[in-house]
Amino acid sequence: MTYTIGEPVQVLDKGHITLRGVTGNDWTIVEAARVSIGAGRKGEEQDTRLINYLMAHRHETPLEMADISLVVKCPIFVARQWMRHRMASYNEISGRYVELAECFYVPDAFRGSSVSNKQGSGVELHNYALHDLYATAMVAARDTYEALLAAGVSREMARMVLPVATYTEFWCRMNLRSALNFISLRNAPDSQYEIRVYAEHIEAMIGQYFPVVYAAWKRHLSSPSLTAG
């Protein structure tokens, strides 16, 4: 897949991720690293070696000189996991200012608890009655929300009844160091599926727009040990 600035890509049942901007490229990292010795680029071969050296020896601050900007539509529970990554800038739609749209995440299947990871999911539960139970709760919450608004309750209070499966939308800007940390943690096998599918797209975006940095990261630092977060 090719990611074009401004074109949304569908994620989950009703979500999307849109690349809104990219600042810098592979060679921005090189120039930021060499400023300490008053030098710039020295040709693609030497510059590529430098990027690999930076990754191998964890000299990661030059990565902060490039960034990506995203618009994300995702369930609230995904957004709350996402915003645990504090080395990024966020601006989110507010249920105080607008009536939130009737838009809930509906999973293809429910998963049972993992036997090896207490907070994680395990195998799918083939119990279709669970979808009816879930849908009933979503509809009841929405009906209550609308009834509270109709009764004159403020938006900032009426929103309290909405479940975390409600979709939200936010802008996110993160530097390359933080983005690599994000995908090392969120595009990992033990990460929750619903955030992992977003992280997969971010990883692919970095591979497209920063191919040399991405290859070096995969070689040296693709485990969750990258320090920024």
PDB file of C-alpha atoms in Angstrom, residues 18-224:
ATOM      1  CA  THR A  18      -4.861   9.704   7.488  1.00  0.00           C
ATOM      2  CA  LEU A  19      -1.306  10.885   6.958  1.00  0.00           C
ATOM      3  CA  ARG A  20      -1.530  14.687   7.030  1.00  0.00           C
ATOM      4  CA  GLY A  21       2.117  15.641   6.836  1.00  0.00           C
ATOM      5  CA  VAL A  22       5.729  14.510   6.932  1.00  0.00           C
ATOM      6  CA  THR A  23       8.564  16.751   8.089  1.00  0.00           C
ATOM      7  CA  GLY A  24      12.040  15.771   6.950  1.00  0.00           C
ATOM      8  CA  ASN A  25      13.404  12.579   5.443  1.00  0.00           C
ATOM      9  CA  ASP A  26      16.248  10.108   6.024  1.00  0.00           C
ATOM     10  CA  TRP A  27      18.871  12.737   5.326  1.00  0.00           C
ATOM     11  CA  THR A  28      17.356  15.176   7.825  1.00  0.00           C
ATOM     12  CA  ILE A  29      18.485  12.699  10.483  1.00  0.00           C
ATOM     13  CA  VAL A  30      21.999  12.671   9.032  1.00  0.00           C
ATOM     14  CA  GLU A  31      22.264  16.459   8.974  1.00  0.00           C
ATOM     15  CA  ALA A  32      20.925  16.711  12.532  1.00  0.00           C
ATOM     16  CA  ALA A  33      23.497  14.173  13.721  1.00  0.00           C
ATOM     17  CA  ARG A  34      26.455  15.831  11.995  1.00  0.00           C
ATOM     18  CA  VAL A  35      25.657  19.347  13.186  1.00  0.00           C
ATOM     19  CA  SER A  36      27.710  18.550  16.298  1.00  0.00           C
ATOM     20  CA  ILE A  37      30.843  18.422  14.126  1.00  0.00           C
ATOM     21  CA  GLY A  38      29.815  21.222  11.788  1.00  0.00           C
ATOM     22  CA  ALA A  39      29.249  18.886   8.844  1.00  0.00           C
ATOM     23  CA  GLY A  40      26.349  17.838   6.645  1.00  0.00           C
ATOM     24  CA  ARG A  41      25.759  15.128   4.093  1.00  0.00           C
ATOM     25  CA  LYS A  42      28.645  13.075   2.728  1.00  0.00           C
ATOM     26  CA  GLY A  43      26.923  10.982   0.100  1.00  0.00           C
ATOM     27  CA  GLU A  44      24.298   8.265   0.308  1.00  0.00           C
ATOM     28  CA  GLU A  45      26.666   5.427   1.201  1.00  0.00           C
ATOM     29  CA  GLN A  46      28.336   7.234   4.115  1.00  0.00           C
ATOM     30  CA  ASP A  47      25.042   8.717   5.237  1.00  0.00           C
ATOM     31  CA  THR A  48      23.410   5.282   5.322  1.00  0.00           C
ATOM     32  CA  ARG A  49      26.301   3.935   7.387  1.00  0.00           C
ATOM     33  CA  LEU A  50      25.849   6.810   9.830  1.00  0.00           C
ATOM     34  CA  ILE A  51      22.149   6.043  10.286  1.00  0.00           C
ATOM     35  CA  ASN A  52      22.995   2.416  11.021  1.00  0.00           C
ATOM     36  CA  TYR A  53      25.660   3.544  13.492  1.00  0.00           C
ATOM     37  CA  LEU A  54      23.171   5.805  15.265  1.00  0.00           C
ATOM     38  CA  MET A  55      20.699   2.963  15.635  1.00  0.00           C
ATOM     39  CA  ALA A  56      23.255   0.381  16.695  1.00  0.00           C
ATOM     40  CA  HIS A  57      24.672   2.654  19.403  1.00  0.00           C
ATOM     41  CA  ARG A  58      21.332   4.179  20.481  1.00  0.00           C
ATOM     42  CA  HIS A  59      22.182   7.736  19.497  1.00  0.00           C
ATOM     43  CA  GLU A  60      18.505   8.460  18.955  1.00  0.00           C
ATOM     44  CA  THR A  61      18.053  12.210  19.477  1.00  0.00           C
ATOM     45  CA  PRO A  62      18.609  13.069  15.768  1.00  0.00           C
ATOM     46  CA  LEU A  63      15.443  11.067  15.060  1.00  0.00           C
ATOM     47  CA  GLU A  64      13.493  13.775  16.866  1.00  0.00           C
ATOM     48  CA  MET A  65      14.205  16.230  14.038  1.00  0.00           C
ATOM     49  CA  ALA A  66      11.702  14.538  11.699  1.00  0.00           C
ATOM     50  CA  ASP A  67       8.032  13.883  12.364  1.00  0.00           C
ATOM     51  CA  ILE A  68       4.715  12.707  10.991  1.00  0.00           C
ATOM     52  CA  SER A  69       1.231  14.167  11.465  1.00  0.00           C
ATOM     53  CA  LEU A  70      -1.859  11.957  11.485  1.00  0.00           C
ATOM     54  CA  VAL A  71      -5.618  12.226  11.772  1.00  0.00           C
ATOM     55  CA  VAL A  72      -7.004   9.164  13.522  1.00  0.00           C
ATOM     56  CA  LYS A  73     -10.555   7.934  14.005  1.00  0.00           C
ATOM     57  CA  CYS A  74     -10.640   5.075  16.498  1.00  0.00           C
ATOM     58  CA  PRO A  75     -12.628   3.780  19.491  1.00  0.00           C
ATOM     59  CA  ILE A  76     -12.082   5.723  22.704  1.00  0.00           C
ATOM     60  CA  PHE A  77     -10.404   2.745  24.387  1.00  0.00           C
ATOM     61  CA  VAL A  78      -7.820   2.667  21.578  1.00  0.00           C
ATOM     62  CA  ALA A  79      -7.237   6.417  21.881  1.00  0.00           C
ATOM     63  CA  ARG A  80      -6.601   6.094  25.613  1.00  0.00           C
ATOM     64  CA  GLN A  81      -3.943   3.441  25.020  1.00  0.00           C
ATOM     65  CA  TRP A  82      -2.484   5.584  22.230  1.00  0.00           C
ATOM     66  CA  MET A  83      -2.199   8.686  24.380  1.00  0.00           C
ATOM     67  CA  ARG A  84      -0.160   6.811  26.952  1.00  0.00           C
ATOM     68  CA  HIS A  85       2.630   7.707  24.532  1.00  0.00           C
ATOM     69  CA  ARG A  86       3.250  11.177  25.883  1.00  0.00           C
ATOM     70  CA  MET A  87       6.082  12.176  23.549  1.00  0.00           C
ATOM     71  CA  ALA A  88       3.549  13.315  20.968  1.00  0.00           C
ATOM     72  CA  SER A  89       1.106  16.185  20.475  1.00  0.00           C
ATOM     73  CA  TYR A  90      -2.638  15.540  20.415  1.00  0.00           C
ATOM     74  CA  ASN A  91      -5.845  17.458  19.763  1.00  0.00           C
ATOM     75  CA  GLU A  92      -9.096  15.495  20.084  1.00  0.00           C
ATOM     76  CA  ILE A  93     -12.748  16.117  19.300  1.00  0.00           C
ATOM     77  CA  SER A  94     -14.602  17.277  22.421  1.00  0.00           C
ATOM     78  CA  GLY A  95     -17.933  15.943  23.596  1.00  0.00           C
ATOM     79  CA  ARG A  96     -18.325  19.208  25.523  1.00  0.00           C
ATOM     80  CA  TYR A  97     -18.538  21.236  22.314  1.00  0.00           C
ATOM     81  CA  VAL A  98     -20.336  18.921  19.900  1.00  0.00           C
ATOM     82  CA  GLU A  99     -22.863  16.106  20.057  1.00  0.00           C
ATOM     83  CA  LEU A 100     -20.902  12.930  19.466  1.00  0.00           C
ATOM     84  CA  ALA A 101     -21.866  10.928  16.406  1.00  0.00           C
ATOM     85  CA  GLU A 102     -23.669   7.614  16.725  1.00  0.00           C
ATOM     86  CA  CYS A 103     -20.661   5.487  15.879  1.00  0.00           C
ATOM     87  CA  PHE A 104     -19.581   2.439  17.883  1.00  0.00           C
ATOM     88  CA  TYR A 105     -16.934  -0.164  17.256  1.00  0.00           C
ATOM     89  CA  VAL A 106     -18.398  -3.612  16.651  1.00  0.00           C
ATOM     90  CA  PRO A 107     -15.762  -6.373  16.687  1.00  0.00           C
ATOM     91  CA  ASP A 108     -15.941  -9.221  14.202  1.00  0.00           C
ATOM     92  CA  ALA A 109     -15.600 -11.621  17.128  1.00  0.00           C
ATOM     93  CA  PHE A 110     -15.119 -11.486  20.872  1.00  0.00           C
ATOM     94  CA  ARG A 111     -11.950 -12.956  22.319  1.00  0.00           C
ATOM     95  CA  GLY A 112     -11.498 -14.813  25.567  1.00  0.00           C
ATOM     96  CA  SER A 113      -8.847 -13.978  28.157  1.00  0.00           C
ATOM     97  CA  SER A 114      -5.302 -15.038  27.397  1.00  0.00           C
ATOM     98  CA  VAL A 115      -3.911 -17.852  29.522  1.00  0.00           C
ATOM     99  CA  SER A 116      -0.404 -16.353  29.407  1.00  0.00           C
ATOM    100  CA  ASN A 117      -1.109 -12.595  29.503  1.00  0.00           C
ATOM    101  CA  LYS A 118      -3.615 -11.534  32.160  1.00  0.00           C
ATOM    102  CA  GLN A 119      -4.546  -8.242  30.518  1.00  0.00           C
ATOM    103  CA  GLY A 120      -4.574  -9.620  26.967  1.00  0.00           C
ATOM    104  CA  SER A 121      -6.898 -11.568  24.696  1.00  0.00           C
ATOM    105  CA  GLY A 122      -6.788 -15.195  23.693  1.00  0.00           C
ATOM    106  CA  VAL A 123      -8.791 -17.275  21.254  1.00  0.00           C
ATOM    107  CA  GLU A 124     -12.031 -16.160  19.638  1.00  0.00           C
ATOM    108  CA  LEU A 125     -15.272 -17.076  21.370  1.00  0.00           C
ATOM    109  CA  HIS A 126     -17.734 -18.550  18.895  1.00  0.00           C
ATOM    110  CA  ASN A 127     -20.818 -17.396  20.762  1.00  0.00           C
ATOM    111  CA  TYR A 128     -22.961 -15.241  18.506  1.00  0.00           C
ATOM    112  CA  ALA A 129     -25.314 -14.314  21.348  1.00  0.00           C
ATOM    113  CA  LEU A 130     -22.504 -12.073  22.623  1.00  0.00           C
ATOM    114  CA  HIS A 131     -22.996  -9.752  19.653  1.00  0.00           C
ATOM    115  CA  ASP A 132     -26.673  -9.314  20.502  1.00  0.00           C
ATOM    116  CA  LEU A 133     -25.798  -8.587  24.128  1.00  0.00           C
ATOM    117  CA  TYR A 134     -23.176  -6.053  23.036  1.00  0.00           C
ATOM    118  CA  ALA A 135     -25.453  -4.363  20.493  1.00  0.00           C
ATOM    119  CA  THR A 136     -28.209  -4.014  23.091  1.00  0.00           C
ATOM    120  CA  ALA A 137     -25.811  -2.220  25.435  1.00  0.00           C
ATOM    121  CA  MET A 138     -24.602   0.120  22.674  1.00  0.00           C
ATOM    122  CA  VAL A 139     -28.129   1.064  21.616  1.00  0.00           C
ATOM    123  CA  ALA A 140     -29.244   1.592  25.222  1.00  0.00           C
ATOM    124  CA  ALA A 141     -26.291   3.876  25.904  1.00  0.00           C
ATOM    125  CA  ARG A 142     -26.966   5.918  22.769  1.00  0.00           C
ATOM    126  CA  ASP A 143     -30.684   6.208  23.514  1.00  0.00           C
ATOM    127  CA  THR A 144     -29.895   7.392  27.041  1.00  0.00           C
ATOM    128  CA  TYR A 145     -27.381   9.933  25.710  1.00  0.00           C
ATOM    129  CA  GLU A 146     -29.931  11.386  23.310  1.00  0.00           C
ATOM    130  CA  ALA A 147     -32.653  11.395  25.979  1.00  0.00           C
ATOM    131  CA  LEU A 148     -30.417  13.319  28.366  1.00  0.00           C
ATOM    132  CA  LEU A 149     -29.624  15.888  25.683  1.00  0.00           C
ATOM    133  CA  ALA A 150     -33.316  16.217  24.827  1.00  0.00           C
ATOM    134  CA  ALA A 151     -34.063  16.815  28.521  1.00  0.00           C
ATOM    135  CA  GLY A 152     -31.652  19.739  28.550  1.00  0.00           C
ATOM    136  CA  VAL A 153     -28.663  18.029  30.147  1.00  0.00           C
ATOM    137  CA  SER A 154     -25.383  19.599  29.070  1.00  0.00           C
ATOM    138  CA  ARG A 155     -23.253  17.800  26.495  1.00  0.00           C
ATOM    139  CA  GLU A 156     -20.370  17.562  28.955  1.00  0.00           C
ATOM    140  CA  MET A 157     -22.566  15.537  31.325  1.00  0.00           C
ATOM    141  CA  ALA A 158     -24.675  13.577  28.841  1.00  0.00           C
ATOM    142  CA  ARG A 159     -21.530  12.099  27.288  1.00  0.00           C
ATOM    143  CA  MET A 160     -20.781  10.291  30.572  1.00  0.00           C
ATOM    144  CA  VAL A 161     -23.127   7.445  29.603  1.00  0.00           C
ATOM    145  CA  LEU A 162     -21.362   6.678  26.327  1.00  0.00           C
ATOM    146  CA  PRO A 163     -19.179   3.549  26.271  1.00  0.00           C
ATOM    147  CA  VAL A 164     -15.482   3.481  25.413  1.00  0.00           C
ATOM    148  CA  ALA A 165     -16.426   1.680  22.182  1.00  0.00           C
ATOM    149  CA  THR A 166     -17.613   5.070  20.873  1.00  0.00           C
ATOM    150  CA  TYR A 167     -15.432   6.367  18.075  1.00  0.00           C
ATOM    151  CA  THR A 168     -13.412   9.509  18.653  1.00  0.00           C
ATOM    152  CA  GLU A 169     -11.187  11.491  16.314  1.00  0.00           C
ATOM    153  CA  PHE A 170      -7.911  13.252  16.991  1.00  0.00           C
ATOM    154  CA  TRP A 171      -4.854  14.785  15.401  1.00  0.00           C
ATOM    155  CA  CYS A 172      -1.506  13.367  16.400  1.00  0.00           C
ATOM    156  CA  ARG A 173       1.979  14.646  15.679  1.00  0.00           C
ATOM    157  CA  MET A 174       4.950  12.555  16.748  1.00  0.00           C
ATOM    158  CA  ASN A 175       8.635  12.736  15.990  1.00  0.00           C
ATOM    159  CA  LEU A 176      10.322   9.786  14.347  1.00  0.00           C
ATOM    160  CA  ARG A 177      11.910   8.554  17.563  1.00  0.00           C
ATOM    161  CA  SER A 178       8.542   8.439  19.307  1.00  0.00           C
ATOM    162  CA  ALA A 179       6.841   6.881  16.287  1.00  0.00           C
ATOM    163  CA  LEU A 180       9.362   4.034  16.237  1.00  0.00           C
ATOM    164  CA  ASN A 181       8.839   3.505  19.945  1.00  0.00           C
ATOM    165  CA  PHE A 182       5.081   3.457  19.385  1.00  0.00           C
ATOM    166  CA  ILE A 183       5.230   0.751  16.736  1.00  0.00           C
ATOM    167  CA  SER A 184       7.752  -1.321  18.690  1.00  0.00           C
ATOM    168  CA  LEU A 185       5.198  -1.544  21.514  1.00  0.00           C
ATOM    169  CA  ARG A 186       1.868  -1.405  19.687  1.00  0.00           C
ATOM    170  CA  ASN A 187       2.711  -3.496  16.628  1.00  0.00           C
ATOM    171  CA  ALA A 188       3.893  -6.352  18.814  1.00  0.00           C
ATOM    172  CA  PRO A 189       2.273  -9.797  19.140  1.00  0.00           C
ATOM    173  CA  ASP A 190       1.064  -9.101  22.694  1.00  0.00           C
ATOM    174  CA  SER A 191      -0.500  -5.749  21.807  1.00  0.00           C
ATOM    175  CA  GLN A 192      -4.288  -5.481  21.620  1.00  0.00           C
ATOM    176  CA  TYR A 193      -5.526  -6.140  18.100  1.00  0.00           C
ATOM    177  CA  GLU A 194      -7.587  -2.958  17.925  1.00  0.00           C
ATOM    178  CA  ILE A 195      -4.552  -0.690  18.357  1.00  0.00           C
ATOM    179  CA  ARG A 196      -2.137  -2.996  16.558  1.00  0.00           C
ATOM    180  CA  VAL A 197      -3.936  -2.512  13.245  1.00  0.00           C
ATOM    181  CA  TYR A 198      -3.303   1.245  13.491  1.00  0.00           C
ATOM    182  CA  ALA A 199       0.342   0.683  14.420  1.00  0.00           C
ATOM    183  CA  GLU A 200       0.767  -1.518  11.348  1.00  0.00           C
ATOM    184  CA  HIS A 201      -0.176   1.422   9.145  1.00  0.00           C
ATOM    185  CA  ILE A 202       2.173   3.791  10.968  1.00  0.00           C
ATOM    186  CA  GLU A 203       5.021   1.329  10.526  1.00  0.00           C
ATOM    187  CA  ALA A 204       4.269   1.095   6.811  1.00  0.00           C
ATOM    188  CA  MET A 205       4.190   4.903   6.536  1.00  0.00           C
ATOM    189  CA  ILE A 206       7.625   5.158   8.140  1.00  0.00           C
ATOM    190  CA  GLY A 207       8.926   2.485   5.800  1.00  0.00           C
ATOM    191  CA  GLN A 208       7.661   4.506   2.845  1.00  0.00           C
ATOM    192  CA  TYR A 209       8.844   7.969   3.861  1.00  0.00           C
ATOM    193  CA  PHE A 210      11.981   7.049   5.854  1.00  0.00           C
ATOM    194  CA  PRO A 211      13.214   3.838   4.180  1.00  0.00           C
ATOM    195  CA  VAL A 212      16.857   4.051   5.302  1.00  0.00           C
ATOM    196  CA  VAL A 213      15.982   4.822   8.924  1.00  0.00           C
ATOM    197  CA  TYR A 214      13.323   2.122   8.901  1.00  0.00           C
ATOM    198  CA  ALA A 215      15.711  -0.534   7.574  1.00  0.00           C
ATOM    199  CA  ALA A 216      18.300   0.394  10.213  1.00  0.00           C
ATOM    200  CA  TRP A 217      15.666   0.307  12.940  1.00  0.00           C
ATOM    201  CA  LYS A 218      14.516  -3.143  11.866  1.00  0.00           C
ATOM    202  CA  ARG A 219      18.108  -4.320  11.924  1.00  0.00           C
ATOM    203  CA  HIS A 220      19.071  -2.907  15.321  1.00  0.00           C
ATOM    204  CA  LEU A 221      16.207  -1.632  17.446  1.00  0.00           C
ATOM    205  CA  SER A 222      12.846  -3.075  16.468  1.00  0.00           C
ATOM    206  CA  SER A 223      12.341  -4.536  19.963  1.00  0.00           C
ATOM    207  CA  PRO A 224      10.467  -2.377  22.536  1.00  0.00           C
TER     208      PRO A 224
END
